Coordinates of C-alpha atoms and ligand atoms in Angstrom, one line a residue:
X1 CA -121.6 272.9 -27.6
X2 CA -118.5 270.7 -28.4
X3 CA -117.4 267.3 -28.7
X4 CA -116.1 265.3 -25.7
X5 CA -115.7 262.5 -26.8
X6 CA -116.3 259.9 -29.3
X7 CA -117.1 255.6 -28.0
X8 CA -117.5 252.7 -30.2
X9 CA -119.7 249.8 -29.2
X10 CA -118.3 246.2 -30.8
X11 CA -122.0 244.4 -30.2
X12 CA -122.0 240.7 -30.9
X13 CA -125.6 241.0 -32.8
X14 CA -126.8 238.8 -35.2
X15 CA -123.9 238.3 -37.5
X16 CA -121.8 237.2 -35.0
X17 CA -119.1 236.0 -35.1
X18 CA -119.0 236.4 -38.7
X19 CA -119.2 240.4 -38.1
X20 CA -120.1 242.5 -35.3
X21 CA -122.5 245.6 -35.0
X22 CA -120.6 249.3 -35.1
X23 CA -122.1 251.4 -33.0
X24 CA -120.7 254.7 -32.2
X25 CA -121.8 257.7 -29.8
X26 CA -120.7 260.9 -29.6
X27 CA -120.8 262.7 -25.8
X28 CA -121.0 266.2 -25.8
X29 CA -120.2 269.0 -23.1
X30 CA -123.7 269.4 -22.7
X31 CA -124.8 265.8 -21.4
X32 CA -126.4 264.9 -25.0
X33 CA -125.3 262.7 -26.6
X34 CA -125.6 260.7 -30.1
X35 CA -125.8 257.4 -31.5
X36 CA -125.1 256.2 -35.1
X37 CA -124.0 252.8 -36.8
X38 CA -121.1 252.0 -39.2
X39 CA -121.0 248.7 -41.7
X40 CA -118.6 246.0 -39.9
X41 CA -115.2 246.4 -42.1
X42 CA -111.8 245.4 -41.3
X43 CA -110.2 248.5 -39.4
X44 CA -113.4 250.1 -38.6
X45 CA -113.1 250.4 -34.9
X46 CA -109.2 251.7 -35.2
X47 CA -110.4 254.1 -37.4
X48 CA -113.7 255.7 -35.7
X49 CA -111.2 256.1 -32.4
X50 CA -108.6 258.0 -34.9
X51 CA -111.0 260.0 -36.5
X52 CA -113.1 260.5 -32.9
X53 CA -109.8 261.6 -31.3
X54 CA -109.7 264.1 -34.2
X55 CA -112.9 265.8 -33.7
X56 CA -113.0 266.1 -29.5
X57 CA -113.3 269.8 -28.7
X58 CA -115.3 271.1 -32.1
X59 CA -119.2 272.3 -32.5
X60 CA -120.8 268.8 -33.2
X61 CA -123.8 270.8 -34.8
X62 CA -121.5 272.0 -37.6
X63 CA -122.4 268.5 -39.3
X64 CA -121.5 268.9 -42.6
X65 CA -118.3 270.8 -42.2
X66 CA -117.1 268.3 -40.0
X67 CA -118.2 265.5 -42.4
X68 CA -116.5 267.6 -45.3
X69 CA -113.3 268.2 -42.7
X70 CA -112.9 264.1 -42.1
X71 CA -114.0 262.7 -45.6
X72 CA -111.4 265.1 -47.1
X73 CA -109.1 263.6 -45.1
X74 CA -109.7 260.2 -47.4
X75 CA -110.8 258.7 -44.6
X76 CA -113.0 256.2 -46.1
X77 CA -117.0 256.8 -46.0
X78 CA -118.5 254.1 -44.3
X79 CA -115.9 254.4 -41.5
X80 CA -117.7 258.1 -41.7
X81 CA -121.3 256.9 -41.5
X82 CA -121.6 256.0 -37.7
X83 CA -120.3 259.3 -37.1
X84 CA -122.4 261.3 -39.0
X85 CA -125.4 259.5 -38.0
X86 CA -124.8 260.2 -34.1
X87 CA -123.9 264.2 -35.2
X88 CA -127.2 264.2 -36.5
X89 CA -129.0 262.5 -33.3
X90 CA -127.1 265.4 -31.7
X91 CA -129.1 267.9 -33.9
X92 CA -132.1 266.6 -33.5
X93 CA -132.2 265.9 -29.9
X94 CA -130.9 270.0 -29.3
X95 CA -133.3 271.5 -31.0
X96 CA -136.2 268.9 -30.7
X97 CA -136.8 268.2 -34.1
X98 CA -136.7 264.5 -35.3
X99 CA -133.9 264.3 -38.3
X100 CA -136.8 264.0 -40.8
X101 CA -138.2 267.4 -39.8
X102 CA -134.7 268.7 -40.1
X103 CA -134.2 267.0 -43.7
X104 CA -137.7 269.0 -45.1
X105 CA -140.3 266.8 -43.7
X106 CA -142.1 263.7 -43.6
X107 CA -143.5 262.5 -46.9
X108 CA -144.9 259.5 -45.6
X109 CA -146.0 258.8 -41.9
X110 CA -145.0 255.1 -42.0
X111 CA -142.3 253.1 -44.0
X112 CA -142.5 250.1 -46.3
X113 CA -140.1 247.4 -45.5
X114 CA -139.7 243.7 -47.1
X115 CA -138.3 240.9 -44.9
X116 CA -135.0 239.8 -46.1
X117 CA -133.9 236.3 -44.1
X118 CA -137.3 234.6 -43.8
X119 CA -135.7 231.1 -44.9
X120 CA -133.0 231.2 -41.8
X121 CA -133.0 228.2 -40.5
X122 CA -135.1 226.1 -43.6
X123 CA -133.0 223.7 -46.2
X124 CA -132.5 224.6 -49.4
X125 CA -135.6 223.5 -50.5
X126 CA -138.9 224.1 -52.0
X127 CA -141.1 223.0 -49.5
X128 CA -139.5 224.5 -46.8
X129 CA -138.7 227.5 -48.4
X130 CA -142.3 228.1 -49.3
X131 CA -143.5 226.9 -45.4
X132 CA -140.9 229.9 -44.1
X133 CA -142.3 232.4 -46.4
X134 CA -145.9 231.9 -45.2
X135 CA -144.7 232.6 -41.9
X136 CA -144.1 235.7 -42.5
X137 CA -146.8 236.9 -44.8
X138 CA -149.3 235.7 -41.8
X139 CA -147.3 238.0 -39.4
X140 CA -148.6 241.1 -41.7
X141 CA -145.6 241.3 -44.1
X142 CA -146.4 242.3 -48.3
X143 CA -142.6 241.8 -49.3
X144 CA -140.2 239.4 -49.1
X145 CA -136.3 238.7 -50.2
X146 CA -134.3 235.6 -50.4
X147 CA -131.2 234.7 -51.2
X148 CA -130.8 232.2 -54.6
X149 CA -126.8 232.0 -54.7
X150 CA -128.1 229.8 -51.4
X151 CA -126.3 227.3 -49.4
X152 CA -125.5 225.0 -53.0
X153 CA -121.5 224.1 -53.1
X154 CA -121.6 224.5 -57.0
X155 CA -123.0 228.0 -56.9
X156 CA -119.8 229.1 -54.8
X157 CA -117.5 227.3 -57.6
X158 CA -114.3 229.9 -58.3
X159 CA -115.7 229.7 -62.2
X160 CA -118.8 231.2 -60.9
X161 CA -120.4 228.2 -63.2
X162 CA -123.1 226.5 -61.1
X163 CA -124.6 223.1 -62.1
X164 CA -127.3 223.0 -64.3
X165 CA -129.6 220.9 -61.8
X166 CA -128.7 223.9 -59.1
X167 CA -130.3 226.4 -61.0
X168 CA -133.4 224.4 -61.8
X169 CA -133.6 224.2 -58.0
X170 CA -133.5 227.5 -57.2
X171 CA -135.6 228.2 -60.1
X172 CA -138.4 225.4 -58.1
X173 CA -137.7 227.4 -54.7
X174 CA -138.5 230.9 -56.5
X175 CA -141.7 229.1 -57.5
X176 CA -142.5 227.2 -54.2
X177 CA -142.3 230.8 -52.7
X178 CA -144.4 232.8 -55.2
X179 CA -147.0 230.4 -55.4
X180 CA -146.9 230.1 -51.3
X181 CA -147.1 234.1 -50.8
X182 CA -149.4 234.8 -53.8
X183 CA -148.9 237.4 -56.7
X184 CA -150.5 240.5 -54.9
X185 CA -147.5 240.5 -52.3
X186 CA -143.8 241.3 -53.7
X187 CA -140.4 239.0 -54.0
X188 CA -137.2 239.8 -54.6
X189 CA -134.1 237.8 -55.1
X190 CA -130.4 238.1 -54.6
X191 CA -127.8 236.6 -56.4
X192 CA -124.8 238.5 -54.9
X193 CA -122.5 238.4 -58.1
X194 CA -122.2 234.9 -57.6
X195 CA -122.3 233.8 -61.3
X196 CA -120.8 234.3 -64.4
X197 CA -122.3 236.7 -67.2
X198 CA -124.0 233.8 -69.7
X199 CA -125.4 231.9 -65.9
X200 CA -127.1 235.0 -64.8
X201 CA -128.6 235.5 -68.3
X202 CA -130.6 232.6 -68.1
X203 CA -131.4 232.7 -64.3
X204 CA -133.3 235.7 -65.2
X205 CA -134.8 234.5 -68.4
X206 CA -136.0 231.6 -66.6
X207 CA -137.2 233.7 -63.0
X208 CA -139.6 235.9 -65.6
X209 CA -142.3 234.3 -65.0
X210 CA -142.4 234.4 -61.3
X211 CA -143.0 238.4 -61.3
X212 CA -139.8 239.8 -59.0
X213 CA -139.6 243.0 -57.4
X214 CA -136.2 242.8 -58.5
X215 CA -133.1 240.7 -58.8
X216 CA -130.0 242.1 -56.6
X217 CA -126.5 242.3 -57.7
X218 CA -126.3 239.8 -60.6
X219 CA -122.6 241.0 -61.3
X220 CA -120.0 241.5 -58.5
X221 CA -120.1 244.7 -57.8
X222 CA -116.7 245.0 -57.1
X223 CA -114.2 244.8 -60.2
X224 CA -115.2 247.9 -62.2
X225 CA -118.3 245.9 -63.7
X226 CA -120.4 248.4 -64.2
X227 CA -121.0 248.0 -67.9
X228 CA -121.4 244.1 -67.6
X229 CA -124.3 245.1 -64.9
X230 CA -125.6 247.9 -67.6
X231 CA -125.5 244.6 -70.6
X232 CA -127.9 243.0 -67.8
X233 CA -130.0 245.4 -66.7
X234 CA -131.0 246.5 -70.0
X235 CA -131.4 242.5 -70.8
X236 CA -133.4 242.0 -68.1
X237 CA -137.6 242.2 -68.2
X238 CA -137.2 241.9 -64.2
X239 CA -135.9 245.1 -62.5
X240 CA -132.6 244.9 -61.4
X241 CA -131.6 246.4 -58.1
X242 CA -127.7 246.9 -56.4
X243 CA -125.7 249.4 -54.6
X244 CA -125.2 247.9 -51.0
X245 CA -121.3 248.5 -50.9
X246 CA -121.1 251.8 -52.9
X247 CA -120.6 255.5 -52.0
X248 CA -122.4 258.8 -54.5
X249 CA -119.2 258.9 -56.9
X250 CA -120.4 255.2 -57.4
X251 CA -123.6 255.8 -57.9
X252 CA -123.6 258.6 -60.0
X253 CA -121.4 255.8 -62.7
X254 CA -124.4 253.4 -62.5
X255 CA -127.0 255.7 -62.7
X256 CA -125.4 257.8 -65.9
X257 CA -124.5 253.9 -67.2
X258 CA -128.4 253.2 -66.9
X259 CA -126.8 250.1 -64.9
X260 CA -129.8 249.7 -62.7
X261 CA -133.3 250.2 -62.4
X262 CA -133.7 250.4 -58.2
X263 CA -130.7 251.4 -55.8
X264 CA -129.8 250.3 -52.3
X265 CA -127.4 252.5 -50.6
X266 CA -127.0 251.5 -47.1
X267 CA -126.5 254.2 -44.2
X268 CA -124.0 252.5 -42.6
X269 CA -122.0 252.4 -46.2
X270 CA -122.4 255.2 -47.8
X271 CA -121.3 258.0 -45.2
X272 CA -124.9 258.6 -43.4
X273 CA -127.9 260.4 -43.4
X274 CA -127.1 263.6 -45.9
X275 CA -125.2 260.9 -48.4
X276 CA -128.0 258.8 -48.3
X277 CA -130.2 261.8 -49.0
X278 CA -128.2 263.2 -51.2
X279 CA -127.5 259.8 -52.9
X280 CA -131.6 259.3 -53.3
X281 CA -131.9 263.1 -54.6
X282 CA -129.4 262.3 -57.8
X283 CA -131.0 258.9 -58.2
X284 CA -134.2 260.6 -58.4
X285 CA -132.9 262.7 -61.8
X286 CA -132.8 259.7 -63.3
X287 CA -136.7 258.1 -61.9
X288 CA -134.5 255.8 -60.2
X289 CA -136.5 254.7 -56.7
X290 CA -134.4 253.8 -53.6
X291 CA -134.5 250.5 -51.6
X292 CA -132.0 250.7 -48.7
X293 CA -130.1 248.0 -48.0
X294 CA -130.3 247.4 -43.8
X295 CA -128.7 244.3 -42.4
X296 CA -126.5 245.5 -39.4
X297 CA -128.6 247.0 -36.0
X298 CA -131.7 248.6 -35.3
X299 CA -129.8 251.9 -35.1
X300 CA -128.9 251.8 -38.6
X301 CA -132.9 250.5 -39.3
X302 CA -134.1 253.7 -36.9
X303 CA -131.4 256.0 -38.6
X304 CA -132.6 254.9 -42.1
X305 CA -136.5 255.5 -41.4
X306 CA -135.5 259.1 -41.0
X307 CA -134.3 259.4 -44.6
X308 CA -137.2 257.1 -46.2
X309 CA -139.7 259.5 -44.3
X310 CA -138.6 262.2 -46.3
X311 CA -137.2 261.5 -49.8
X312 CA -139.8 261.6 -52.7
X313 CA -138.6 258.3 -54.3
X314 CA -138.6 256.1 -51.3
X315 CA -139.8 252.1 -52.3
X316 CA -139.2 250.1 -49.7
X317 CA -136.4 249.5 -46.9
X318 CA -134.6 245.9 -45.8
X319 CA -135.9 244.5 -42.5
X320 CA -134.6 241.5 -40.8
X321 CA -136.0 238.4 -39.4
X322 CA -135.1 236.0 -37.4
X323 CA -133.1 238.9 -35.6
X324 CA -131.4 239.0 -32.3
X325 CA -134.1 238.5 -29.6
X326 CA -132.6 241.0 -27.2
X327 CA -132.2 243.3 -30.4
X328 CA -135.3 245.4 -29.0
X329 CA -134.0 245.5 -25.7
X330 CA -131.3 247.7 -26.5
X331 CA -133.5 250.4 -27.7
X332 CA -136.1 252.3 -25.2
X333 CA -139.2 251.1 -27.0
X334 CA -139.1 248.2 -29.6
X335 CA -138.9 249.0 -33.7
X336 CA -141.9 250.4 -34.4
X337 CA -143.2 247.3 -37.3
X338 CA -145.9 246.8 -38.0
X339 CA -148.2 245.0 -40.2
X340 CA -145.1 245.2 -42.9
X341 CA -144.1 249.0 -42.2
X342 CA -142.3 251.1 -39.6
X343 CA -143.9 254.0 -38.4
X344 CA -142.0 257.1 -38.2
X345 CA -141.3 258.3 -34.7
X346 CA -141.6 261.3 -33.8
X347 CA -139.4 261.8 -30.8
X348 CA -135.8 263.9 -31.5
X349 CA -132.8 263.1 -33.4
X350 CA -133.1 259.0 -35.0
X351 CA -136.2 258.6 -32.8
X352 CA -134.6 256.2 -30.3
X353 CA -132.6 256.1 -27.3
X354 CA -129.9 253.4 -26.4
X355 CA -130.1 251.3 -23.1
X356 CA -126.9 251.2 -22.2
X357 CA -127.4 248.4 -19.3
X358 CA -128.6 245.9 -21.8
X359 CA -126.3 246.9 -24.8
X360 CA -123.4 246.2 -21.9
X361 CA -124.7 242.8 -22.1
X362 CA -123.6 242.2 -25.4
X363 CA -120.1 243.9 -26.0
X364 CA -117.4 241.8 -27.0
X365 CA -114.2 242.8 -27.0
Ligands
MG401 MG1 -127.5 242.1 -51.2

């Protein structure tokens, strides 16, 4: 079997036109083919085509080596992911064997996920805030995420220094939404390294009482502030979750650092399905659970079930609302979600197949 050719798809999903979706197949000489997803970064779609160009003509089953061959390369990993994902489709769909079965098997037959973007479309505001979460709860959902740097000018100040009054707000909205969803369902919040060291101290102090799943990135992650995120974490009664934009070297700093208490790699991020796996197996060394982070398309969600079937010290995986409604379409059968879980499909490679006439719909250029 060998490679003939490698395609990018630049979908205008829902981040548009803020970022696209990357989605990249892989033909073969043997009419199968493979999808897989990369995160939307500047140069992505140059770089896929490079790399593609690169690997026409070798054994796509050879996964690892060709990961190994490219990454070596230093061509950056979440350029890799989309890549590695569709080599992996390949795999499965050749020898019939969904990517779980391939990885040592299903632990779970369905997936957790929490609903991250219930409040699109609400004000910044309790009220509304706590009328979107109920929403969602009725539609079957146990876990929910919101954003608290929110939609506040003096959150987004330079000094990373919000006004007082804006943190008592979002302190009310974290309420409204608790009280609204009730303490047997779980809440997390993100922060996104939006404020300054003392700030974030004394958002957490003052979001104890409200019982989080976890607080997300309260440093940058960027800016070798690993330490300043250890000084949290271990300040913090609330669990404290990040990892959305780093790669296993990364990982391996925050976990020896004790930096966090949850990690999030992200497929599309951190080079694919064996990093994520092997990302979640060194996490696990330290009794460190794994929440991936999934906010691009549904072949990234499909792509990341796969993994959560199968490692040990799966929690609970990102799901979005308020999606794209054609964002089903593009699939052969809709996400499997229900009730607040994903069930794990059992059909070869990610699980899904692509429908090209309705993903031609949405291409930009
Ligand atoms: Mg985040």
């Amino acid at each position: 079997m060998r490679i003939t050719e490698v395609k990018t798809y630049k979908v205008a999903g829902r981040g548009w036109p803020r970022y696209p979706w990357v989605f990249v197949e892989v033909c073969t000489d043997e009419g199968i083919s493979g999808f897989g997803e990369s995160t939307p970064r500047e140069g992505v779609f140059e770089a896929i085509s490079e790399v593609g160009k690169s690997i026409v003509g070798e054994d796509p089953l050879n996964v690892t080596l060709l990961f190994e061959k490219i990454s070596r390369r230093g061509v950056p990993l979440p350029f890799i992911s989309g890549i590695e994902i569709a080599l992996w489709d390949i795999l499965g769909k050749r020898l019939n064997e969904p990517i779980y079965q391939l990885l040592g098997g299903k632990c779970r037959d369905r997936v957790r996920v929490y609903v991250d973007g219930f409040f699109r479309g609400a004000e910044y505001r309790p009220e509304d805030y706590a009328r979107k979460a109920e929403e969602v709860v009725n539609e079957g959902f146990t876990a929910l995420k919101m954003d608290v740097d929110g939609p506040l000018p003096s959150m987004h100040r330079i000094s990373r220094q919000p006004d007082k009054s804006d943190i008592n707000l979002t302190v009310d909205i974290v309420a409204a939404v608790r009280k609204a969803i009730g303490h047997d369902r779980d809440l997390a919040v993100d922060t996104h390294g939006e404020f300054n060291l003392p700030t974030i101290i004394e958002l957490i102090r003052k979001l104890e009482p409200y019982d989080l799943m976890w607080i997300e990135d309260p440093v940058p992650l960027h800016g070798g502030n690993v330490k300043t995120m250890a000084k949290v974490t271990s300040l913090s009664r609330t669990p404290i979750c990040s990892g959305e934009t780093l790669t296993r070297p990364q990982f391996r700093e925050l976990l020896e650092l004790q930096a966090a208490d949850i990690i999030m790699p992200d497929v599309t991020y951190v080079g694919g399905i064996m990093e994520l796996f092997k990302t979640a197996a060194m996490a696990d060394t330290y009794h460190v659970p794994v929440a991936p982070h999934n906010m691009y398309g549904p072949i990234a969600t499909m792509a990341s079930v796969q993994v959560c079937a199968c490692i040990p010290n799966f929690m609970i995986l990102e799901f979005q609302w308020a999606d794209v409604p054609w964002r089903d379409k593009i699939l052969n059968e809709p996400i499997p979600v229900k009730r607040g879980y994903i069930e794990v499909p059992d059909k070869p490679g990610i699980g899904v197949e692509v429908n090209k006439e309705e993903l031609n719909k949405h291409l930009v250029a």
